[in-house]
Tab-separated table of C-alpha atoms (C1' of nucleotides) in Angstrom:
chain	number	residue	atom	x	y	z
A	1	MET	CA	-25.866	-24.400	0.222
A	2	LEU	CA	-23.516	-22.054	-1.609
A	3	THR	CA	-21.586	-22.463	-4.815
A	4	ILE	CA	-17.993	-21.355	-4.728
A	5	GLY	CA	-18.887	-18.173	-6.592
A	6	LYS	CA	-21.585	-17.153	-4.134
A	7	LEU	CA	-19.325	-17.961	-1.228
A	8	GLY	CA	-16.556	-15.852	-2.697
A	9	GLN	CA	-18.912	-12.953	-3.244
A	10	ALA	CA	-20.316	-13.189	0.260
A	11	ALA	CA	-16.885	-13.320	1.879
A	12	ARG	CA	-15.235	-11.015	-0.663
A	13	VAL	CA	-12.601	-13.609	-1.439
A	14	LYS	CA	-11.729	-14.551	-5.005
A	15	VAL	CA	-12.708	-17.989	-6.215
A	16	PRO	CA	-9.189	-19.236	-6.988
A	17	THR	CA	-8.160	-18.110	-3.517
A	18	ILE	CA	-10.855	-20.285	-1.967
A	19	ARG	CA	-9.655	-23.272	-3.931
A	20	TYR	CA	-6.133	-22.447	-2.840
A	21	TYR	CA	-7.184	-22.364	0.811
A	22	GLU	CA	-8.785	-25.744	0.361
A	23	GLN	CA	-5.635	-27.063	-1.256
A	24	ILE	CA	-3.435	-26.033	1.655
A	25	GLY	CA	-5.941	-27.326	4.175
A	26	LEU	CA	-7.276	-24.087	5.638
A	27	LEU	CA	-10.750	-24.923	4.425
A	28	PRO	CA	-12.161	-28.463	4.568
A	29	GLU	CA	-13.070	-30.153	1.310
A	30	PRO	CA	-16.764	-29.510	0.773
A	31	ASP	CA	-19.324	-31.903	-0.639
A	32	ARG	CA	-19.820	-31.846	-4.394
A	33	SER	CA	-22.907	-31.597	-6.550
A	34	ALA	CA	-23.876	-34.349	-8.982
A	35	GLY	CA	-21.819	-32.451	-11.545
A	36	ASN	CA	-18.732	-32.266	-9.302
A	37	GLN	CA	-19.117	-28.654	-8.242
A	38	ARG	CA	-18.302	-27.566	-4.702
A	39	LEU	CA	-21.278	-26.928	-2.426
A	40	TYR	CA	-20.621	-25.137	0.848
A	41	PRO	CA	-22.709	-25.054	4.013
A	42	ASN	CA	-23.308	-21.640	5.568
A	43	THR	CA	-20.709	-22.292	8.250
A	44	ALA	CA	-18.055	-22.122	5.528
A	45	LEU	CA	-18.831	-18.435	5.187
A	46	ASP	CA	-17.889	-17.781	8.814
A	47	ARG	CA	-14.659	-19.640	8.472
A	48	LEU	CA	-13.727	-17.892	5.255
A	49	ALA	CA	-14.634	-14.480	6.663
A	50	PHE	CA	-12.416	-15.229	9.619
A	51	ILE	CA	-9.528	-16.018	7.318
A	52	ARG	CA	-10.050	-12.951	5.174
A	53	HIS	CA	-10.261	-10.711	8.177
A	54	ALA	CA	-7.126	-12.124	9.727
A	55	ARG	CA	-5.295	-11.726	6.416
A	56	GLU	CA	-6.348	-8.101	6.283
A	57	LEU	CA	-4.828	-7.677	9.707
A	58	GLY	CA	-1.610	-9.073	8.319
A	59	PHE	CA	-1.610	-12.476	9.985
A	60	PRO	CA	0.372	-14.997	7.972
A	61	LEU	CA	-1.532	-18.084	6.876
A	62	GLU	CA	0.303	-20.288	9.348
A	63	ALA	CA	-0.829	-18.085	12.221
A	64	ILE	CA	-4.357	-18.238	10.874
A	65	ARG	CA	-4.126	-21.992	10.741
A	66	GLU	CA	-3.275	-21.977	14.441
A	67	LEU	CA	-6.054	-19.552	15.287
A	68	LEU	CA	-8.557	-21.726	13.451
A	69	GLY	CA	-7.292	-24.725	15.364
A	70	LEU	CA	-7.827	-22.837	18.603
A	71	SER	CA	-11.335	-21.739	17.727
A	72	ASP	CA	-12.208	-25.364	17.069
A	73	HIS	CA	-11.582	-26.062	20.767
A	74	PRO	CA	-13.495	-23.296	22.568
A	75	ASP	CA	-12.893	-24.706	26.037
A	76	GLN	CA	-9.174	-24.054	26.194
A	77	SER	CA	-7.502	-20.920	27.458
A	78	CYS	CA	-7.225	-18.108	24.991
A	79	ALA	CA	-3.643	-17.385	26.022
A	80	ALA	CA	-2.359	-18.870	22.777
A	81	ALA	CA	-4.617	-16.710	20.629
A	82	ASP	CA	-3.553	-13.728	22.668
A	83	ALA	CA	0.108	-14.539	22.078
A	84	ILE	CA	-0.384	-14.850	18.329
A	85	ALA	CA	-2.159	-11.508	18.151
A	86	ARG	CA	0.483	-9.926	20.349
A	87	SER	CA	3.309	-11.051	18.125
A	88	GLN	CA	1.418	-9.815	15.103
A	89	LEU	CA	1.052	-6.425	16.770
A	90	GLN	CA	4.778	-6.413	17.412
A	91	ALA	CA	5.508	-7.282	13.796
A	92	VAL	CA	3.259	-4.482	12.573
A	93	ARG	CA	4.960	-1.980	14.866
A	94	ASN	CA	8.374	-3.028	13.650
A	95	ARG	CA	7.308	-2.572	10.097
A	96	ILE	CA	5.949	0.880	10.828
A	97	ALA	CA	9.183	1.932	12.479
A	98	ARG	CA	11.257	0.721	9.563
A	99	LEU	CA	9.003	2.330	7.008
A	100	LYS	CA	9.163	5.644	8.825
A	101	ALA	CA	12.927	5.619	8.605
A	102	LEU	CA	12.652	4.901	4.889
A	103	GLU	CA	10.148	7.688	4.464
A	104	ALA	CA	12.470	10.190	6.081
A	105	GLU	CA	15.358	9.023	3.953
A	106	LEU	CA	13.429	9.221	0.702
A	107	GLN	CA	12.079	12.620	1.612
A	108	ARG	CA	15.535	13.945	2.329
A	109	MET	CA	16.809	12.482	-0.901
A	110	LEU	CA	14.093	14.139	-2.944
A	111	ALA	CA	14.393	17.483	-1.206
A	112	GLN	CA	17.987	17.673	-2.359
A	113	CYS	CA	17.289	16.837	-5.972
A	114	ALA	CA	18.354	19.768	-8.079
A	115	SER	CA	16.324	18.566	-11.064
A	116	GLY	CA	19.372	18.978	-13.188
A	117	THR	CA	21.127	16.236	-15.106
A	118	ILE	CA	21.798	12.760	-13.840
A	119	SER	CA	25.391	13.643	-13.123
A	120	ASP	CA	24.369	15.865	-10.242
A	121	CYS	CA	21.233	13.973	-9.282
A	122	ARG	CA	21.055	13.459	-5.556
A	123	VAL	CA	18.744	10.488	-5.926
A	124	ILE	CA	21.302	8.523	-7.859
A	125	GLU	CA	24.152	9.790	-5.750
A	126	VAL	CA	22.568	9.015	-2.409
A	127	LEU	CA	21.663	5.529	-3.537
A	128	GLY	CA	25.230	4.974	-4.609
A	129	ASP	CA	26.761	5.822	-1.286
A	130	HIS	CA	25.463	4.799	2.075
A	131	ALA	CA	27.556	7.518	3.700
A	132	HIS	CA	25.009	10.059	2.493
A	133	CYS	CA	22.372	8.573	4.739
A	134	ALA	CA	21.060	10.374	7.749
A	135	HIS	CA	19.558	7.229	9.227
A	136	ASP	CA	20.842	3.801	9.762
A	137	HIS	CA	18.410	1.607	7.958
A	138	GLY	CA	20.646	-1.370	8.505
A	139	GLN	CA	19.274	-4.716	7.439
A	140	ASP	CA	15.718	-3.641	6.910
A	141	LEU	CA	14.095	-4.880	3.781
A	142	THR	CA	10.641	-3.514	3.284
B	1	MET	CA	39.865	-8.091	-8.950
B	2	LEU	CA	37.403	-9.562	-6.491
B	3	THR	CA	36.047	-13.050	-6.089
B	4	ILE	CA	32.320	-13.324	-5.564
B	5	GLY	CA	32.812	-13.969	-1.867
B	6	LYS	CA	34.927	-10.857	-1.333
B	7	LEU	CA	32.480	-8.796	-3.334
B	8	GLY	CA	29.588	-10.063	-1.272
B	9	GLN	CA	31.383	-9.286	1.945
B	10	ALA	CA	32.324	-5.810	0.801
B	11	ALA	CA	28.792	-4.959	-0.327
B	12	ARG	CA	27.095	-6.974	2.416
B	13	VAL	CA	25.141	-8.971	-0.130
B	14	LYS	CA	24.941	-12.755	0.015
B	15	VAL	CA	26.723	-14.711	-2.672
B	16	PRO	CA	23.628	-16.477	-4.071
B	17	THR	CA	21.953	-13.091	-4.296
B	18	ILE	CA	24.781	-11.763	-6.438
B	19	ARG	CA	24.447	-14.720	-8.787
B	20	TYR	CA	20.716	-14.117	-8.852
B	21	TYR	CA	21.222	-10.477	-9.792
B	22	GLU	CA	23.487	-11.580	-12.602
B	23	GLN	CA	20.891	-14.073	-13.770
B	24	ILE	CA	18.168	-11.446	-14.035
B	25	GLY	CA	20.520	-9.014	-15.718
B	26	LEU	CA	21.002	-6.447	-12.960
B	27	LEU	CA	24.709	-7.173	-12.865
B	28	PRO	CA	26.733	-7.823	-16.016
B	29	GLU	CA	28.388	-11.202	-16.447
B	30	PRO	CA	31.918	-10.812	-15.154
B	31	ASP	CA	35.050	-12.347	-16.602
B	32	ARG	CA	36.049	-15.746	-15.313
B	33	SER	CA	39.292	-17.107	-13.963
B	34	ALA	CA	41.089	-19.988	-15.625
B	35	GLY	CA	39.090	-22.262	-13.321
B	36	ASN	CA	35.749	-20.679	-14.295
B	37	GLN	CA	35.304	-18.565	-11.190
B	38	ARG	CA	33.810	-15.089	-11.405
B	39	LEU	CA	36.252	-12.197	-11.115
B	40	TYR	CA	34.837	-8.748	-10.561
B	41	PRO	CA	36.421	-5.371	-11.202
B	42	ASN	CA	36.147	-2.796	-8.412
B	43	THR	CA	33.382	-0.946	-10.250
B	44	ALA	CA	31.118	-3.944	-9.584
B	45	LEU	CA	31.226	-3.030	-5.922
B	46	ASP	CA	29.709	0.390	-6.596
B	47	ARG	CA	26.944	-1.077	-8.679
B	48	LEU	CA	26.138	-3.757	-6.130
B	49	ALA	CA	26.174	-1.254	-3.268
B	50	PHE	CA	23.773	0.883	-5.245
B	51	ILE	CA	21.415	-2.053	-5.639
B	52	ARG	CA	21.605	-3.059	-2.017
B	53	HIS	CA	20.979	0.437	-0.851
B	54	ALA	CA	18.002	0.906	-3.130
B	55	ARG	CA	16.585	-2.429	-1.936
B	56	GLU	CA	16.927	-1.276	1.650
B	57	LEU	CA	14.910	1.773	0.734
B	58	GLY	CA	12.240	-0.536	-0.617
B	59	PHE	CA	12.694	0.022	-4.335
B	60	PRO	CA	11.514	-2.994	-6.337
B	61	LEU	CA	14.112	-4.583	-8.568
B	62	GLU	CA	12.442	-3.264	-11.709
B	63	ALA	CA	12.723	0.301	-10.421
B	64	ILE	CA	16.356	-0.357	-9.606
B	65	ARG	CA	16.885	-1.632	-13.116
B	66	GLU	CA	15.558	1.685	-14.414
B	67	LEU	CA	17.674	3.696	-12.032
B	68	LEU	CA	20.771	1.809	-13.097
B	69	GLY	CA	19.880	2.487	-16.717
B	70	LEU	CA	19.605	6.169	-15.903
B	71	SER	CA	22.907	6.327	-14.108
B	72	ASP	CA	24.549	4.795	-17.147
B	73	HIS	CA	23.597	7.938	-19.092
B	74	PRO	CA	24.671	10.801	-16.826
B	75	ASP	CA	23.896	13.518	-19.366
B	76	GLN	CA	20.149	13.149	-19.334
B	77	SER	CA	17.713	14.942	-17.061
B	78	CYS	CA	17.224	13.447	-13.667
B	79	ALA	CA	13.480	13.951	-13.843
B	80	ALA	CA	12.959	10.230	-14.363
B	81	ALA	CA	15.010	9.307	-11.326
B	82	ASP	CA	13.116	11.890	-9.353
B	83	ALA	CA	9.788	10.394	-10.451
B	84	ILE	CA	10.836	6.885	-9.444
B	85	ALA	CA	11.906	8.052	-6.010
B	86	ARG	CA	8.749	10.087	-5.634
B	87	SER	CA	6.510	7.132	-6.389
B	88	GLN	CA	8.503	5.010	-3.981
B	89	LEU	CA	7.944	7.643	-1.292
B	90	GLN	CA	4.237	7.548	-2.034
B	91	ALA	CA	4.191	3.765	-1.783
B	92	VAL	CA	5.985	3.871	1.560
B	93	ARG	CA	3.527	6.427	2.901
B	94	ASN	CA	0.566	4.331	1.825
B	95	ARG	CA	2.001	1.337	3.580
B	96	ILE	CA	2.543	3.322	6.752
B	97	ALA	CA	-1.041	4.548	6.747
B	98	ARG	CA	-2.413	1.048	6.275
B	99	LEU	CA	-0.168	-0.436	8.917
B	100	LYS	CA	-1.215	2.208	11.429
B	101	ALA	CA	-4.852	1.244	10.972
B	102	LEU	CA	-3.883	-2.381	11.535
B	103	GLU	CA	-1.922	-1.462	14.619
B	104	ALA	CA	-4.906	0.327	16.134
B	105	GLU	CA	-7.174	-2.594	15.361
B	106	LEU	CA	-4.843	-5.178	16.854
B	107	GLN	CA	-4.317	-3.056	19.915
B	108	ARG	CA	-8.045	-2.685	20.472
B	109	MET	CA	-8.503	-6.395	19.976
B	110	LEU	CA	-5.871	-7.255	22.559
B	111	ALA	CA	-7.060	-4.697	25.065
B	112	GLN	CA	-10.399	-6.467	25.182
B	113	CYS	CA	-8.980	-9.931	25.655
B	114	ALA	CA	-10.347	-11.286	28.908
B	115	SER	CA	-7.661	-13.976	29.093
B	116	GLY	CA	-10.410	-16.481	29.777
B	117	THR	CA	-11.339	-19.392	27.581
B	118	ILE	CA	-11.471	-19.372	23.817
B	119	SER	CA	-15.244	-19.139	23.900
B	120	ASP	CA	-15.089	-15.587	25.216
B	121	CYS	CA	-11.823	-14.643	23.547
B	122	ARG	CA	-12.084	-11.271	21.885
B	123	VAL	CA	-9.235	-12.048	19.506
B	124	ILE	CA	-11.083	-14.929	17.956
B	125	GLU	CA	-14.386	-13.138	18.082
B	126	VAL	CA	-13.177	-9.930	16.493
B	127	LEU	CA	-11.499	-11.861	13.715
B	128	GLY	CA	-14.712	-13.714	13.067
B	129	ASP	CA	-16.827	-10.659	12.580
B	130	HIS	CA	-15.833	-7.567	10.735
B	131	ALA	CA	-18.641	-5.658	12.458
B	132	HIS	CA	-16.465	-5.528	15.569
B	133	CYS	CA	-13.971	-3.347	13.779
B	134	ALA	CA	-13.508	0.265	14.637
B	135	HIS	CA	-11.648	1.014	11.427
B	136	ASP	CA	-12.332	0.213	7.874
B	137	HIS	CA	-9.264	-1.626	6.730
B	138	GLY	CA	-10.964	-2.450	3.455
B	139	GLN	CA	-8.769	-4.116	0.864
B	140	ASP	CA	-5.459	-3.601	2.575
B	141	LEU	CA	-3.190	-6.558	2.632
B	142	THR	CA	-0.052	-5.922	4.539
C	1	DC	C1'	-32.891	-25.159	-26.561
C	2	DT	C1'	-29.262	-22.305	-26.749
C	3	DA	C1'	-25.973	-19.105	-25.186
C	4	DA	C1'	-23.728	-16.999	-21.431
C	5	DT	C1'	-21.987	-17.699	-17.168
C	6	DT	C1'	-19.893	-20.263	-13.851
C	7	DG	C1'	-17.437	-24.147	-12.525
C	8	DC	C1'	-13.726	-27.804	-12.980
C	9	DT	C1'	-8.497	-29.382	-13.105
C	10	DC	C1'	-3.895	-28.572	-14.086
C	11	DT	C1'	0.050	-25.948	-14.926
C	12	DA	C1'	2.852	-22.035	-14.671
C	13	DG	C1'	3.901	-17.451	-13.215
C	14	DT	C1'	4.655	-13.471	-9.799
C	15	DA	C1'	8.865	-11.101	-6.288
C	16	DG	C1'	13.100	-11.753	-4.383
C	17	DC	C1'	15.512	-14.438	-2.912
C	18	DT	C1'	17.193	-19.016	-0.130
C	19	DA	C1'	18.556	-23.800	0.198
C	20	DT	C1'	20.197	-28.125	-1.354
C	21	DA	C1'	23.040	-31.548	-3.944
C	22	DG	C1'	27.020	-32.834	-6.006
C	23	DC	C1'	30.768	-31.341	-8.011
C	24	DT	C1'	35.437	-28.415	-8.900
C	25	DT	C1'	38.884	-24.958	-7.806
C	26	DC	C1'	41.777	-22.420	-4.866
C	27	DA	C1'	44.805	-20.986	-0.950
C	28	DA	C1'	47.385	-22.032	3.022
C	29	DG	C1'	49.820	-25.075	6.135
C	30	DA	C1'	52.880	-29.356	7.000
D	1	DT	C1'	54.740	-30.935	-2.857
D	2	DC	C1'	50.828	-32.663	-0.912
D	3	DT	C1'	46.695	-32.169	1.444
D	4	DT	C1'	42.789	-30.443	3.537
D	5	DG	C1'	39.246	-27.174	4.129
D	6	DA	C1'	37.056	-23.232	2.419
D	7	DA	C1'	35.011	-21.186	-1.285
D	8	DG	C1'	33.332	-21.586	-5.898
D	9	DC	C1'	30.471	-23.771	-9.687
D	10	DT	C1'	25.703	-25.316	-11.925
D	11	DA	C1'	21.167	-26.783	-11.604
D	12	DT	C1'	17.030	-27.462	-9.386
D	13	DA	C1'	13.534	-26.777	-6.038
D	14	DG	C1'	11.368	-24.183	-2.370
D	15	DC	C1'	9.423	-20.126	0.096
D	16	DT	C1'	4.504	-16.762	0.657
D	17	DA	C1'	0.127	-16.013	-0.919
D	18	DC	C1'	-1.805	-15.936	-4.398
D	19	DT	C1'	-3.051	-14.947	-9.770
D	20	DA	C1'	-3.568	-16.172	-14.630
D	21	DG	C1'	-4.395	-19.078	-18.338
D	22	DA	C1'	-5.874	-23.191	-21.119
D	23	DG	C1'	-9.298	-26.255	-22.216
D	24	DC	C1'	-13.087	-28.399	-20.852
D	25	DA	C1'	-17.900	-29.525	-18.224
D	26	DA	C1'	-21.983	-27.959	-15.781
D	27	DT	C1'	-25.456	-24.843	-14.747
D	28	DT	C1'	-28.804	-21.103	-15.415
D	29	DA	C1'	-31.478	-17.363	-17.844
D	30	DG	C1'	-34.136	-16.230	-21.592
DNA sequence: CTAATTGCTCTAGTAGCTATAGCTTCAAGA
DNA sequence: TCTTGAAGCTATAGCTACTAGAGCAATTAG
């Protein structure tokens, strides 16, 4: 049996985050000690590690909720899990593409900076006028 | 003089967002019409375009606030603006590096998926055990 | 036994908006 | 001139995924 602190240490997840996961239903409510403290079975560590790992890979909590649901029914096809991972991969690739465009733009902006006064600062000027842009970074918010 | 709707259209910024920017002090409170509606001078368009553009490049609102402060004093050195842009470039590069590691990991995960049942699904398995990872995507949250 | 640590609940805050409700004002057509 | 529909107003709440703090109770080490 693990206290919430030990569990957090073992899974490298902060204690308030564990309580938050419980609150939103990602982790089941554990039994309590006589003094009302949470006591986790060892299986909770697996589940929490799963969540942490998926978060590190950028999966949103709702996707993780689905994946956990799937892993609770090991007999079904894994097509759904595959689809979730695939869409996550797509999302990551999109983000990389957008960030690369931003990188190029920022680099260009800085290369032109004359380090003079604000009035001839390219950074300020470029930001003020989209026409200065080499790339079309349309609707992309980072 | 522009109504808030025209301004939003011209700058491609949604109306509630403009009001939000006013609320947090990024845009000055404009004059009002007899019927209490906001009326913007043309200069507001420049300022709003500046903000939108900087947001597209990933600058956080606080950095934009600083940049706007700088551009209000065109006689000073542009070193500060340069530094803000430089740190933004660094942040973008960090994000790219982290996302590339995630991309590789997700790709590897999917390549191994046998498309069988959940019980031998690599996606679920890899997520459950960090030891399966080729990369060390330590503390990186996307 | 005491002091330090850890745990508890509850509330509020973070970024950057977005959405809703319920109302008023404005502009254009009949 | 009247009317109708669009656009505007304020205020509040919601979104993601946590994080921080207050004020208290329980546990553990010495």
